[in-house]
Coordinates of C-alpha atoms and ligand atoms in Angstrom, one line a residue:
X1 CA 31.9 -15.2 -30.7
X2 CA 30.5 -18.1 -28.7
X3 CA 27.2 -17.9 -27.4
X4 CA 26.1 -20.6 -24.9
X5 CA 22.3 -21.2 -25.0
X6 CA 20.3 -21.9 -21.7
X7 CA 17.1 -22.6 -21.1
X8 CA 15.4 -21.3 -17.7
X9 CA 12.5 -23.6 -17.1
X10 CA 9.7 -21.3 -14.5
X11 CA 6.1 -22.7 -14.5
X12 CA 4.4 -22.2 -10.7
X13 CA 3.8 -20.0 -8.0
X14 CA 7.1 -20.6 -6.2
X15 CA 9.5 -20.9 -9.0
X16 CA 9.1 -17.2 -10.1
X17 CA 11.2 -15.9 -7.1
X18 CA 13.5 -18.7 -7.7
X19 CA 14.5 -17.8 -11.4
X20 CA 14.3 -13.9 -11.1
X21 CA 17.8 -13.5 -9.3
X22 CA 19.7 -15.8 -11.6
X23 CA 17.7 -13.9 -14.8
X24 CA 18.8 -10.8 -13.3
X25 CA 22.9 -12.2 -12.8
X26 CA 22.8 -13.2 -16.0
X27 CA 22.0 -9.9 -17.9
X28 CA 24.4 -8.5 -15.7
X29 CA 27.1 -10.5 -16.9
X30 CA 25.8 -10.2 -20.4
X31 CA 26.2 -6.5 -20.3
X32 CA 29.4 -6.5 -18.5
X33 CA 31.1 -8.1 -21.7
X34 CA 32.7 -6.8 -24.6
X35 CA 30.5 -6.5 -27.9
X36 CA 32.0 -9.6 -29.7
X37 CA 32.6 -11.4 -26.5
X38 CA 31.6 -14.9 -25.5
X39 CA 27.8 -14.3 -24.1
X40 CA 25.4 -16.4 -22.4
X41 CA 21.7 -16.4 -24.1
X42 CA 19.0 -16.9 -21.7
X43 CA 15.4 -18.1 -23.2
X44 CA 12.9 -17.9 -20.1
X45 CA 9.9 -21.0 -20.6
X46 CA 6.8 -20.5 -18.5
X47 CA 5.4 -23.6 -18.7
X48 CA 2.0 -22.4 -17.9
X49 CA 1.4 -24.9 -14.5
X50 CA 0.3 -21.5 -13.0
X51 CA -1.7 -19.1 -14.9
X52 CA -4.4 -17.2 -12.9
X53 CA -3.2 -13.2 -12.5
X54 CA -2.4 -13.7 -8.6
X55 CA -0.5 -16.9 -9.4
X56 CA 2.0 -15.6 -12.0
X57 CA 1.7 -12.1 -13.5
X58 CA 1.8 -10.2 -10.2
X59 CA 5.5 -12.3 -9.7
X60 CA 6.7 -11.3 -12.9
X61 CA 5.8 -7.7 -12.4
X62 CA 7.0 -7.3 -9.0
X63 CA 10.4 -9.5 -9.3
X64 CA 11.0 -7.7 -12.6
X65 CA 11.2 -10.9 -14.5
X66 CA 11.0 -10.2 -18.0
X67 CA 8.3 -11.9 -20.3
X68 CA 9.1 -15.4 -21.0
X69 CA 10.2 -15.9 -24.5
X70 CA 7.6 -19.1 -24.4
X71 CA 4.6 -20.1 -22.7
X72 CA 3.6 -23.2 -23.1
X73 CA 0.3 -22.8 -21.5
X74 CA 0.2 -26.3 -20.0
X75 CA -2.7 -25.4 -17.3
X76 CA -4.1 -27.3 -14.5
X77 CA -5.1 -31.3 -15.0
X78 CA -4.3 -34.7 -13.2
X79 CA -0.5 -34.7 -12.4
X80 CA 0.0 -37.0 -15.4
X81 CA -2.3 -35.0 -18.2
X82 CA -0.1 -32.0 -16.7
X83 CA 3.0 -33.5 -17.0
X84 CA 2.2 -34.8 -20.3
X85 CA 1.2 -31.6 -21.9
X86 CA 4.3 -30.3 -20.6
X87 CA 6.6 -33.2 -22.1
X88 CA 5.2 -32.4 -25.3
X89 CA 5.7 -28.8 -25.0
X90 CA 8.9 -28.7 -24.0
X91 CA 10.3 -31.2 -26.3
X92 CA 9.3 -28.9 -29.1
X93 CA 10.7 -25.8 -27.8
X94 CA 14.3 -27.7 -27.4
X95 CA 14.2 -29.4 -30.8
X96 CA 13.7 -25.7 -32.1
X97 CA 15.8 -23.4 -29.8
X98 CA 18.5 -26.6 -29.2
X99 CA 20.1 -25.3 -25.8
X100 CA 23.4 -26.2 -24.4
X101 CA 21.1 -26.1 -20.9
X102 CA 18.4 -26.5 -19.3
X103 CA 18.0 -24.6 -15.7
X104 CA 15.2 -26.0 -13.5
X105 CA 14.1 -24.9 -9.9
X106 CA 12.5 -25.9 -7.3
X107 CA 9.8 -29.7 -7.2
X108 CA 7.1 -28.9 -9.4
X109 CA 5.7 -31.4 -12.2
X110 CA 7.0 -28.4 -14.2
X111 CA 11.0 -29.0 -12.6
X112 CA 10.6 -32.8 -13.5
X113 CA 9.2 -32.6 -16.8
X114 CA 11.5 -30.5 -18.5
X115 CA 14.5 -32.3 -17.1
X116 CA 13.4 -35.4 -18.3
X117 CA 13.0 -33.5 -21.5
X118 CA 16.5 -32.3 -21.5
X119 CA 18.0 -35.4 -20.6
X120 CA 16.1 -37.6 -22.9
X121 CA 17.3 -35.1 -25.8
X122 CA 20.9 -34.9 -24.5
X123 CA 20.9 -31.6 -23.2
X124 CA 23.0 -31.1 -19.6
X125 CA 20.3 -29.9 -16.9
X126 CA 21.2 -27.6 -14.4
X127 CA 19.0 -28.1 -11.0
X128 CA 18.7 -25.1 -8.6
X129 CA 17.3 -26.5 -4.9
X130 CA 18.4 -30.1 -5.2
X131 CA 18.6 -32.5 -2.8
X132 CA 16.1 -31.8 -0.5
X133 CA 14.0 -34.8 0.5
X134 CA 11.0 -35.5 2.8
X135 CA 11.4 -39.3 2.5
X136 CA 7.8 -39.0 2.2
X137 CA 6.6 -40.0 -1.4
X138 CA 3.0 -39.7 -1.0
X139 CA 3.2 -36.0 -1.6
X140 CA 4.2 -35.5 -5.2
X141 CA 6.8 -32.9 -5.1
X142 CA 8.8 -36.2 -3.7
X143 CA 8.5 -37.9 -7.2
X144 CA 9.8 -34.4 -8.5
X145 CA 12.5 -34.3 -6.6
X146 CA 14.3 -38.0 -7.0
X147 CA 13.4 -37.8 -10.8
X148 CA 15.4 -34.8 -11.2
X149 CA 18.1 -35.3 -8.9
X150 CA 18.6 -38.5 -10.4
X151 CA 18.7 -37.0 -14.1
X152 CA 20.4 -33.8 -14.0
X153 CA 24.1 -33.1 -14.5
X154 CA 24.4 -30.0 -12.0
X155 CA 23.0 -30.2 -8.7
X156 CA 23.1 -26.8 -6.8
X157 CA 22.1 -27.7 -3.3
X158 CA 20.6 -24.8 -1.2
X159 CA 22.0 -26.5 2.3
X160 CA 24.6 -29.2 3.6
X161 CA 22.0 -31.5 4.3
X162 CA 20.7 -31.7 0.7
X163 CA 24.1 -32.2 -0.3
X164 CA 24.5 -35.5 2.1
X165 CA 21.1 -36.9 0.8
X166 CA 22.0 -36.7 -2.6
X167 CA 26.1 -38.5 -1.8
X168 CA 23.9 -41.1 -0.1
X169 CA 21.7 -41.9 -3.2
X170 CA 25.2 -42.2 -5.2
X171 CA 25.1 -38.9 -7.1
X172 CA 28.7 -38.5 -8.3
X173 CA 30.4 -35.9 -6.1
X174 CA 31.2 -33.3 -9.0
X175 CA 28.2 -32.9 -9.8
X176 CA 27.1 -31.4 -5.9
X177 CA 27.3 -27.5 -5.4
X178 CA 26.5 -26.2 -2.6
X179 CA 25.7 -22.4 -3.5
X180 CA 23.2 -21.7 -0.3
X181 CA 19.3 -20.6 -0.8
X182 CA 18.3 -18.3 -3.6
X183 CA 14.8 -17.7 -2.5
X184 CA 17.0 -15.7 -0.1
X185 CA 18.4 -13.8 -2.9
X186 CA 15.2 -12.2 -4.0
X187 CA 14.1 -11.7 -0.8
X188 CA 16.4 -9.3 0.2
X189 CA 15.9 -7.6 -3.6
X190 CA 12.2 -7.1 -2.8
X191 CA 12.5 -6.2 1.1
X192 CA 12.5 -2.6 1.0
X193 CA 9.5 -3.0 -1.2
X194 CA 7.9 -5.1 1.2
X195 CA 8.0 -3.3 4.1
X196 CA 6.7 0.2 2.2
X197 CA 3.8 -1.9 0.7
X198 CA 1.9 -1.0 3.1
X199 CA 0.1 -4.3 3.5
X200 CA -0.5 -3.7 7.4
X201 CA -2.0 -0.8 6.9
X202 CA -4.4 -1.9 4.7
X203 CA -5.5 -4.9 6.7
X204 CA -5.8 -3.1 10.0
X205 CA -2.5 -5.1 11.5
X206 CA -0.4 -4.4 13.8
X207 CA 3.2 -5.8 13.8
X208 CA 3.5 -9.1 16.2
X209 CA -0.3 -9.3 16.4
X210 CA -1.3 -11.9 14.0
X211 CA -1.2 -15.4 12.6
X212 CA -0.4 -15.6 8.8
X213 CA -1.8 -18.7 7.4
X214 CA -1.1 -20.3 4.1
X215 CA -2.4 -24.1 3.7
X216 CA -2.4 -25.8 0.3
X217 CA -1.4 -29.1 0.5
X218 CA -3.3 -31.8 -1.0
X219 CA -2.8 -33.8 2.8
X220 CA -4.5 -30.8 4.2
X221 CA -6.8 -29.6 2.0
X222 CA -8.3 -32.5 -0.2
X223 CA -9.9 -34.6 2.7
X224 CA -12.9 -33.2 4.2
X225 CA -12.2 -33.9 8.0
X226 CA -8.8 -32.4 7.4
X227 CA -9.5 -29.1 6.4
X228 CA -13.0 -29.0 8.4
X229 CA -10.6 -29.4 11.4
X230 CA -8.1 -27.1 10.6
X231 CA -10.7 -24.2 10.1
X232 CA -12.2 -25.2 13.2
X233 CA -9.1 -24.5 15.0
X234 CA -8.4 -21.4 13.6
X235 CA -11.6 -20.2 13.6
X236 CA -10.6 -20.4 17.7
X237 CA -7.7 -19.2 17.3
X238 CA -9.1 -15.7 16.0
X239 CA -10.5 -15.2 19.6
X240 CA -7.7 -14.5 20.8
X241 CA -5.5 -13.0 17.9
X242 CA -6.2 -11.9 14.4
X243 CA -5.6 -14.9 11.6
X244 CA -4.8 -13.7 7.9
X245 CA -4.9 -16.7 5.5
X246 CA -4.9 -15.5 1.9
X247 CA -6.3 -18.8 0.0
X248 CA -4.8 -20.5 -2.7
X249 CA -7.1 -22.0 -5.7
X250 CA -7.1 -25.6 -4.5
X251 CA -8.1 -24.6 -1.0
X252 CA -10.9 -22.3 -2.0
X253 CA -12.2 -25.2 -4.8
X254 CA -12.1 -27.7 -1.8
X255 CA -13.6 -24.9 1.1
X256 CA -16.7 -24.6 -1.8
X257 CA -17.0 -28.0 -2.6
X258 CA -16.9 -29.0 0.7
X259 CA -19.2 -26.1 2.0
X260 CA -17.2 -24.7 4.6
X261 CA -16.5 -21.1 5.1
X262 CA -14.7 -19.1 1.9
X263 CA -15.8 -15.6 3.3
X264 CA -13.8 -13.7 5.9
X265 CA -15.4 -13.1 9.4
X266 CA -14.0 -11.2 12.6
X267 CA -10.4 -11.2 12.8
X268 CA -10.4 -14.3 10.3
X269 CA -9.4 -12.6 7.0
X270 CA -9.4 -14.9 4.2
X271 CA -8.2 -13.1 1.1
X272 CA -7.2 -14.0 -2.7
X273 CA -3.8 -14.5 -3.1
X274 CA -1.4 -12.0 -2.5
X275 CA 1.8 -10.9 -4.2
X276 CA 5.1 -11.7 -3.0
X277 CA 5.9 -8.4 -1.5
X278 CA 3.2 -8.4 0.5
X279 CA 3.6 -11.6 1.4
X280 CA 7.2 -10.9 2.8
X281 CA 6.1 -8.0 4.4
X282 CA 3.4 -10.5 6.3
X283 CA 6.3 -13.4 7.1
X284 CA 8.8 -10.4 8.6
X285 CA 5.9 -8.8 10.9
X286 CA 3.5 -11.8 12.2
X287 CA 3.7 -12.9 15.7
X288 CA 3.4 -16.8 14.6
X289 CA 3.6 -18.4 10.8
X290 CA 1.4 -21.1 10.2
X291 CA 2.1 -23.0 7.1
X292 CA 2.4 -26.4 4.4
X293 CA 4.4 -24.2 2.0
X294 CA 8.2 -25.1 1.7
X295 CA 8.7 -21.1 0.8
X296 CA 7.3 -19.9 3.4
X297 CA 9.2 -22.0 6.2
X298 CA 12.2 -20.9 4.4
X299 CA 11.4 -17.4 4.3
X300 CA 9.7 -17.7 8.2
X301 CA 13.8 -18.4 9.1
X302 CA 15.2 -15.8 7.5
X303 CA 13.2 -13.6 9.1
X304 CA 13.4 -15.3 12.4
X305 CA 9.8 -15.8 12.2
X306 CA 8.1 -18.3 14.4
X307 CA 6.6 -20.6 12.2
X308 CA 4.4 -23.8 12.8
X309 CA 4.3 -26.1 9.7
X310 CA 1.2 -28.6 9.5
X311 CA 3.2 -31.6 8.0
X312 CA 4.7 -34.8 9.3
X313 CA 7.7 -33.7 7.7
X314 CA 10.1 -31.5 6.0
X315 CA 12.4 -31.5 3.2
X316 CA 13.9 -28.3 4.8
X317 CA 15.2 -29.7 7.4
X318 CA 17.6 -26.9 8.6
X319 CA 15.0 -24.8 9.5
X320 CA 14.1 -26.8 12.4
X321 CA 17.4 -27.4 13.0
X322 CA 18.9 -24.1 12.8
X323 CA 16.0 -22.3 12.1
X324 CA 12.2 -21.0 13.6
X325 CA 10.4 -23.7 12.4
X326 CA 8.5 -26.8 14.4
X327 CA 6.7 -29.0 12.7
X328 CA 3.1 -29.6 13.6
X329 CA -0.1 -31.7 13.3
X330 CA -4.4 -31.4 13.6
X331 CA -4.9 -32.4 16.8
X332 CA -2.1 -30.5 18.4
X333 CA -2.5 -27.4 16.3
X334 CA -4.1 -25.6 19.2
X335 CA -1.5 -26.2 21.7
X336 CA 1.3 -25.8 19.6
X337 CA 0.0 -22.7 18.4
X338 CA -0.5 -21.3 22.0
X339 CA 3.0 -22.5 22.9
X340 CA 4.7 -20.1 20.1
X341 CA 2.0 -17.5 20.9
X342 CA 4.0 -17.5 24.5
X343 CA 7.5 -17.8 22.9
X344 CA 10.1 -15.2 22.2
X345 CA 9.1 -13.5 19.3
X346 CA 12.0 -14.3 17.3
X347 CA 13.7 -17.5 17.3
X348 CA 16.2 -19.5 15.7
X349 CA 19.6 -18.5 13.1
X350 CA 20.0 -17.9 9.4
X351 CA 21.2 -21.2 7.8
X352 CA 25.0 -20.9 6.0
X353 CA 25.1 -19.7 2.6
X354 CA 21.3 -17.9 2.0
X355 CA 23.4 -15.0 1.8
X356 CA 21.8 -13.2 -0.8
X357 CA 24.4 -14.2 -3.1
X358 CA 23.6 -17.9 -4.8
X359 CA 22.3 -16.6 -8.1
X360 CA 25.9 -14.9 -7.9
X361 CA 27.5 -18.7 -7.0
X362 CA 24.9 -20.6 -9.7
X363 CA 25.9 -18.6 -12.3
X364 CA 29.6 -19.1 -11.7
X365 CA 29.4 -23.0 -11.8
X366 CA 27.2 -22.8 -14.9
X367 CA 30.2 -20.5 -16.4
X368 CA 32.8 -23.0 -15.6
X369 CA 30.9 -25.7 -16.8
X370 CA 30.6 -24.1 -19.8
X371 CA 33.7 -22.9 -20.4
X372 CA 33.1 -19.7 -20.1
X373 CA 34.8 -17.8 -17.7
Ligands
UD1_1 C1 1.7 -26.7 -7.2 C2 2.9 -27.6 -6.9 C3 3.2 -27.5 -5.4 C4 3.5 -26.0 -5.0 C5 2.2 -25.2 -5.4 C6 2.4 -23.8 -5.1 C7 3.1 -29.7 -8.1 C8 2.8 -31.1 -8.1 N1 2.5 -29.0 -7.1 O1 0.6 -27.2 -6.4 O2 4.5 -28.2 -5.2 O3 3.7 -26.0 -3.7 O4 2.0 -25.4 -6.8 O5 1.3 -23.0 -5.4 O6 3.7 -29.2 -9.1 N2 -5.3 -23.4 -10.0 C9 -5.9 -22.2 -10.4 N3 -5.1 -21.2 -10.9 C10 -3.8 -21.4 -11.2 C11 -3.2 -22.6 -10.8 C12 -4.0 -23.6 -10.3 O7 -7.1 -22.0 -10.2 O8 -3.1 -20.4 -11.7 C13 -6.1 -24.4 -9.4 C14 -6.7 -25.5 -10.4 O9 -7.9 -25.8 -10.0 C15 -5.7 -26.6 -10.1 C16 -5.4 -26.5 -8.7 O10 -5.4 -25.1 -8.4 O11 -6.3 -27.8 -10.5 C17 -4.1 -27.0 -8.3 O12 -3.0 -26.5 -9.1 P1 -1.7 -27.4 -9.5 O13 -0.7 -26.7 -10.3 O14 -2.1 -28.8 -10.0 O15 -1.1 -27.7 -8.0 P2 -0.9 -26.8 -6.8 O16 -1.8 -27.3 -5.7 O17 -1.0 -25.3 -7.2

């Protein structure tokens, strides 16, 4: 019996619902096989970038992701004593377990440290989401991105327009699959959950009659002027429609040190961060999405969602293209805010291939590459 080993790499917020359908595929086709058949063994790696309750365990318990086999319990720091702790981490765990691969998702330091683990070590990395590009390195998910693209073997892009970025930095053909958008996958796992979790309810909501805000972005939240001006705006905004914004740990550090309001006040709700179901079941039902996160303009599309991102840019391009999102800025946060306020209430089409069906597609290609099928 051959087993082939692979290591899937989670470590923040937005990986979790990123590794939980191919987890899930993989068991399947684990238990699908004959007793001395050739199997696949999956070791899950939480690197630890995330670690507060409402960051990770509340994705693990409502995606059903089993515990990870490891933690390496990395923690915050600067993005190179983060990086570094996971380097180290990592290296250990492959010299140990010695994988045939290593699956990363996503753009976090986690996604670029273990690859250049793997690839130092000889180990074939598998990336999930590759391709995308902002062509705006001053954000660090950027870095993330063209490090790992440029050191992984597979490179399973989520739309066509990853695929043509990565042909034009010369990746080698073969190594492009384009198996669609598996956030999408374990978004319609969790929906029926989501809309029974009664999340409206219990923030006196009603469907297409408020703003959901999420805003963590270093460009948004680090300088002082920045966020003072955003909160300003939505402060207005609140007048004239209810604003939910549950707040991330970087923006509540920076709202504290910076002495602006943390607290919620009349129809501005700020709240701890919430779980991914009840997150969906805010992206499906609000009138307007107002965002940084590259999740959520994903999952603002699928659900047809208007959303507003406040960035100069997006590596997602298709969903502006074929999707609800417009990209936004400070100064004309107000108008463009009002313009989608007077807008159809759903807008835009569900790109190719987020289907449902990636981790499906994923786990095919890393079959075939592994001889295996
Ligand atoms: C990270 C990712 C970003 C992703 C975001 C989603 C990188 C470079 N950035 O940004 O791409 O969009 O996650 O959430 O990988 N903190 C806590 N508890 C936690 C985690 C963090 O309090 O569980 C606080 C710490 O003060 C930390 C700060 O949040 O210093 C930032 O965390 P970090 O992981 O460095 O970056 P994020 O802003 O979360």
């Amino acid at each position: 019996m051959k087993a082939v080993k692979i290591i899937v790499v989670a470590g923040a917020r937005p990986n979790f619902m990123k590794v939980s359908p191919l987890l899930k595929r993989i068991a399947e086709f684990n238990a699908g096989r004959e007793a001395n058949a050739d199997r696949l063994a999956a070791l899950l790696v939480h690197t630890g970038q995330h670690y507060d309750a409402n960051m990770s365990e509340v994705f693990f318990r409502e995606l059903g992701i089993p515990q990870p086999d490891i933690n390496l319990g990395a923690g915050s720091g600067s993005h190179a004593v983060q990086t570094a702790h996971i380097l180290t981490g990592f290296e250990t765990v492959c010299e140990t377990e010695k994988p045939d691969w290593v699956v990363v998702v996503g753009d976090v330091n986690s996604t670029m440290a273990c690859t250049l683990v793997g690839a130092k070590m000889g180990i074939r990395v598998a990336h999930i989401e590759a391709g995308l590009r902002s062509y705006d390195r001053t954000m660090p998910e950027e870095i993330n991105r063209l490090v790992t693209d440029a050191l992984a073997d597979m490179l399973l892009t989520p739309s066509a327009d990853a695929g043509e970025n990565l042909l034009r930095e010369g990746a080698a053909p073969d190594k492009i699959k384009f198996v669609g958008n598996i956030m999408i996958d374990s978004l319609l796992d969790n929906l029926p959950q989501a809309r029974s979790s009664g999340i409206l309810a219990r923030l006196k909501l009603e469907p297409s009659r408020f703003v959901y805000v999420t805003l963590h972005r270093p460009a948004n939240v680090d300088e002082r002027d920045n966020l003072a001006a955003i909160w300003t705006a939505l402060k207005r905004l609140s007048r004239t429609i209810p604003v939910v914004c549950p707040v991330h740990p970087r923006t509540r550090k920076k709202l504290e040190d910076f002495g602006l309001p943390s607290r919620s006040e009349e129809h501005f709700a700020l709240l701890e961060p919430l779980g991914y179901q009840a997150s969906l079941c805010l992206t499906e039902n609000a009138r307007v999405v107002l965002t940084d996160s590259g999740g959520l303009q994903e999952e603002a599309t699928f659900f047809r969602t208007p959303c507003l991102t406040l960035r100069p840019n997006t590596e997602r391009p298709v969903t502006v293209t074929i999707g609800s999102n417009r990209l936004t800025q400070i100064e004309r946060l107000p108008a463009d805010v009002d313009e989608a306020l007077q807008g159809p209430e759903r807008r835009g089409q569900i790109p190719p291939l987020w289907d449902g069906r990636t981790a499906e597609r994923t786990l095919r290609h890393l079959l075939e590459a592994s001889s295996l099928c």
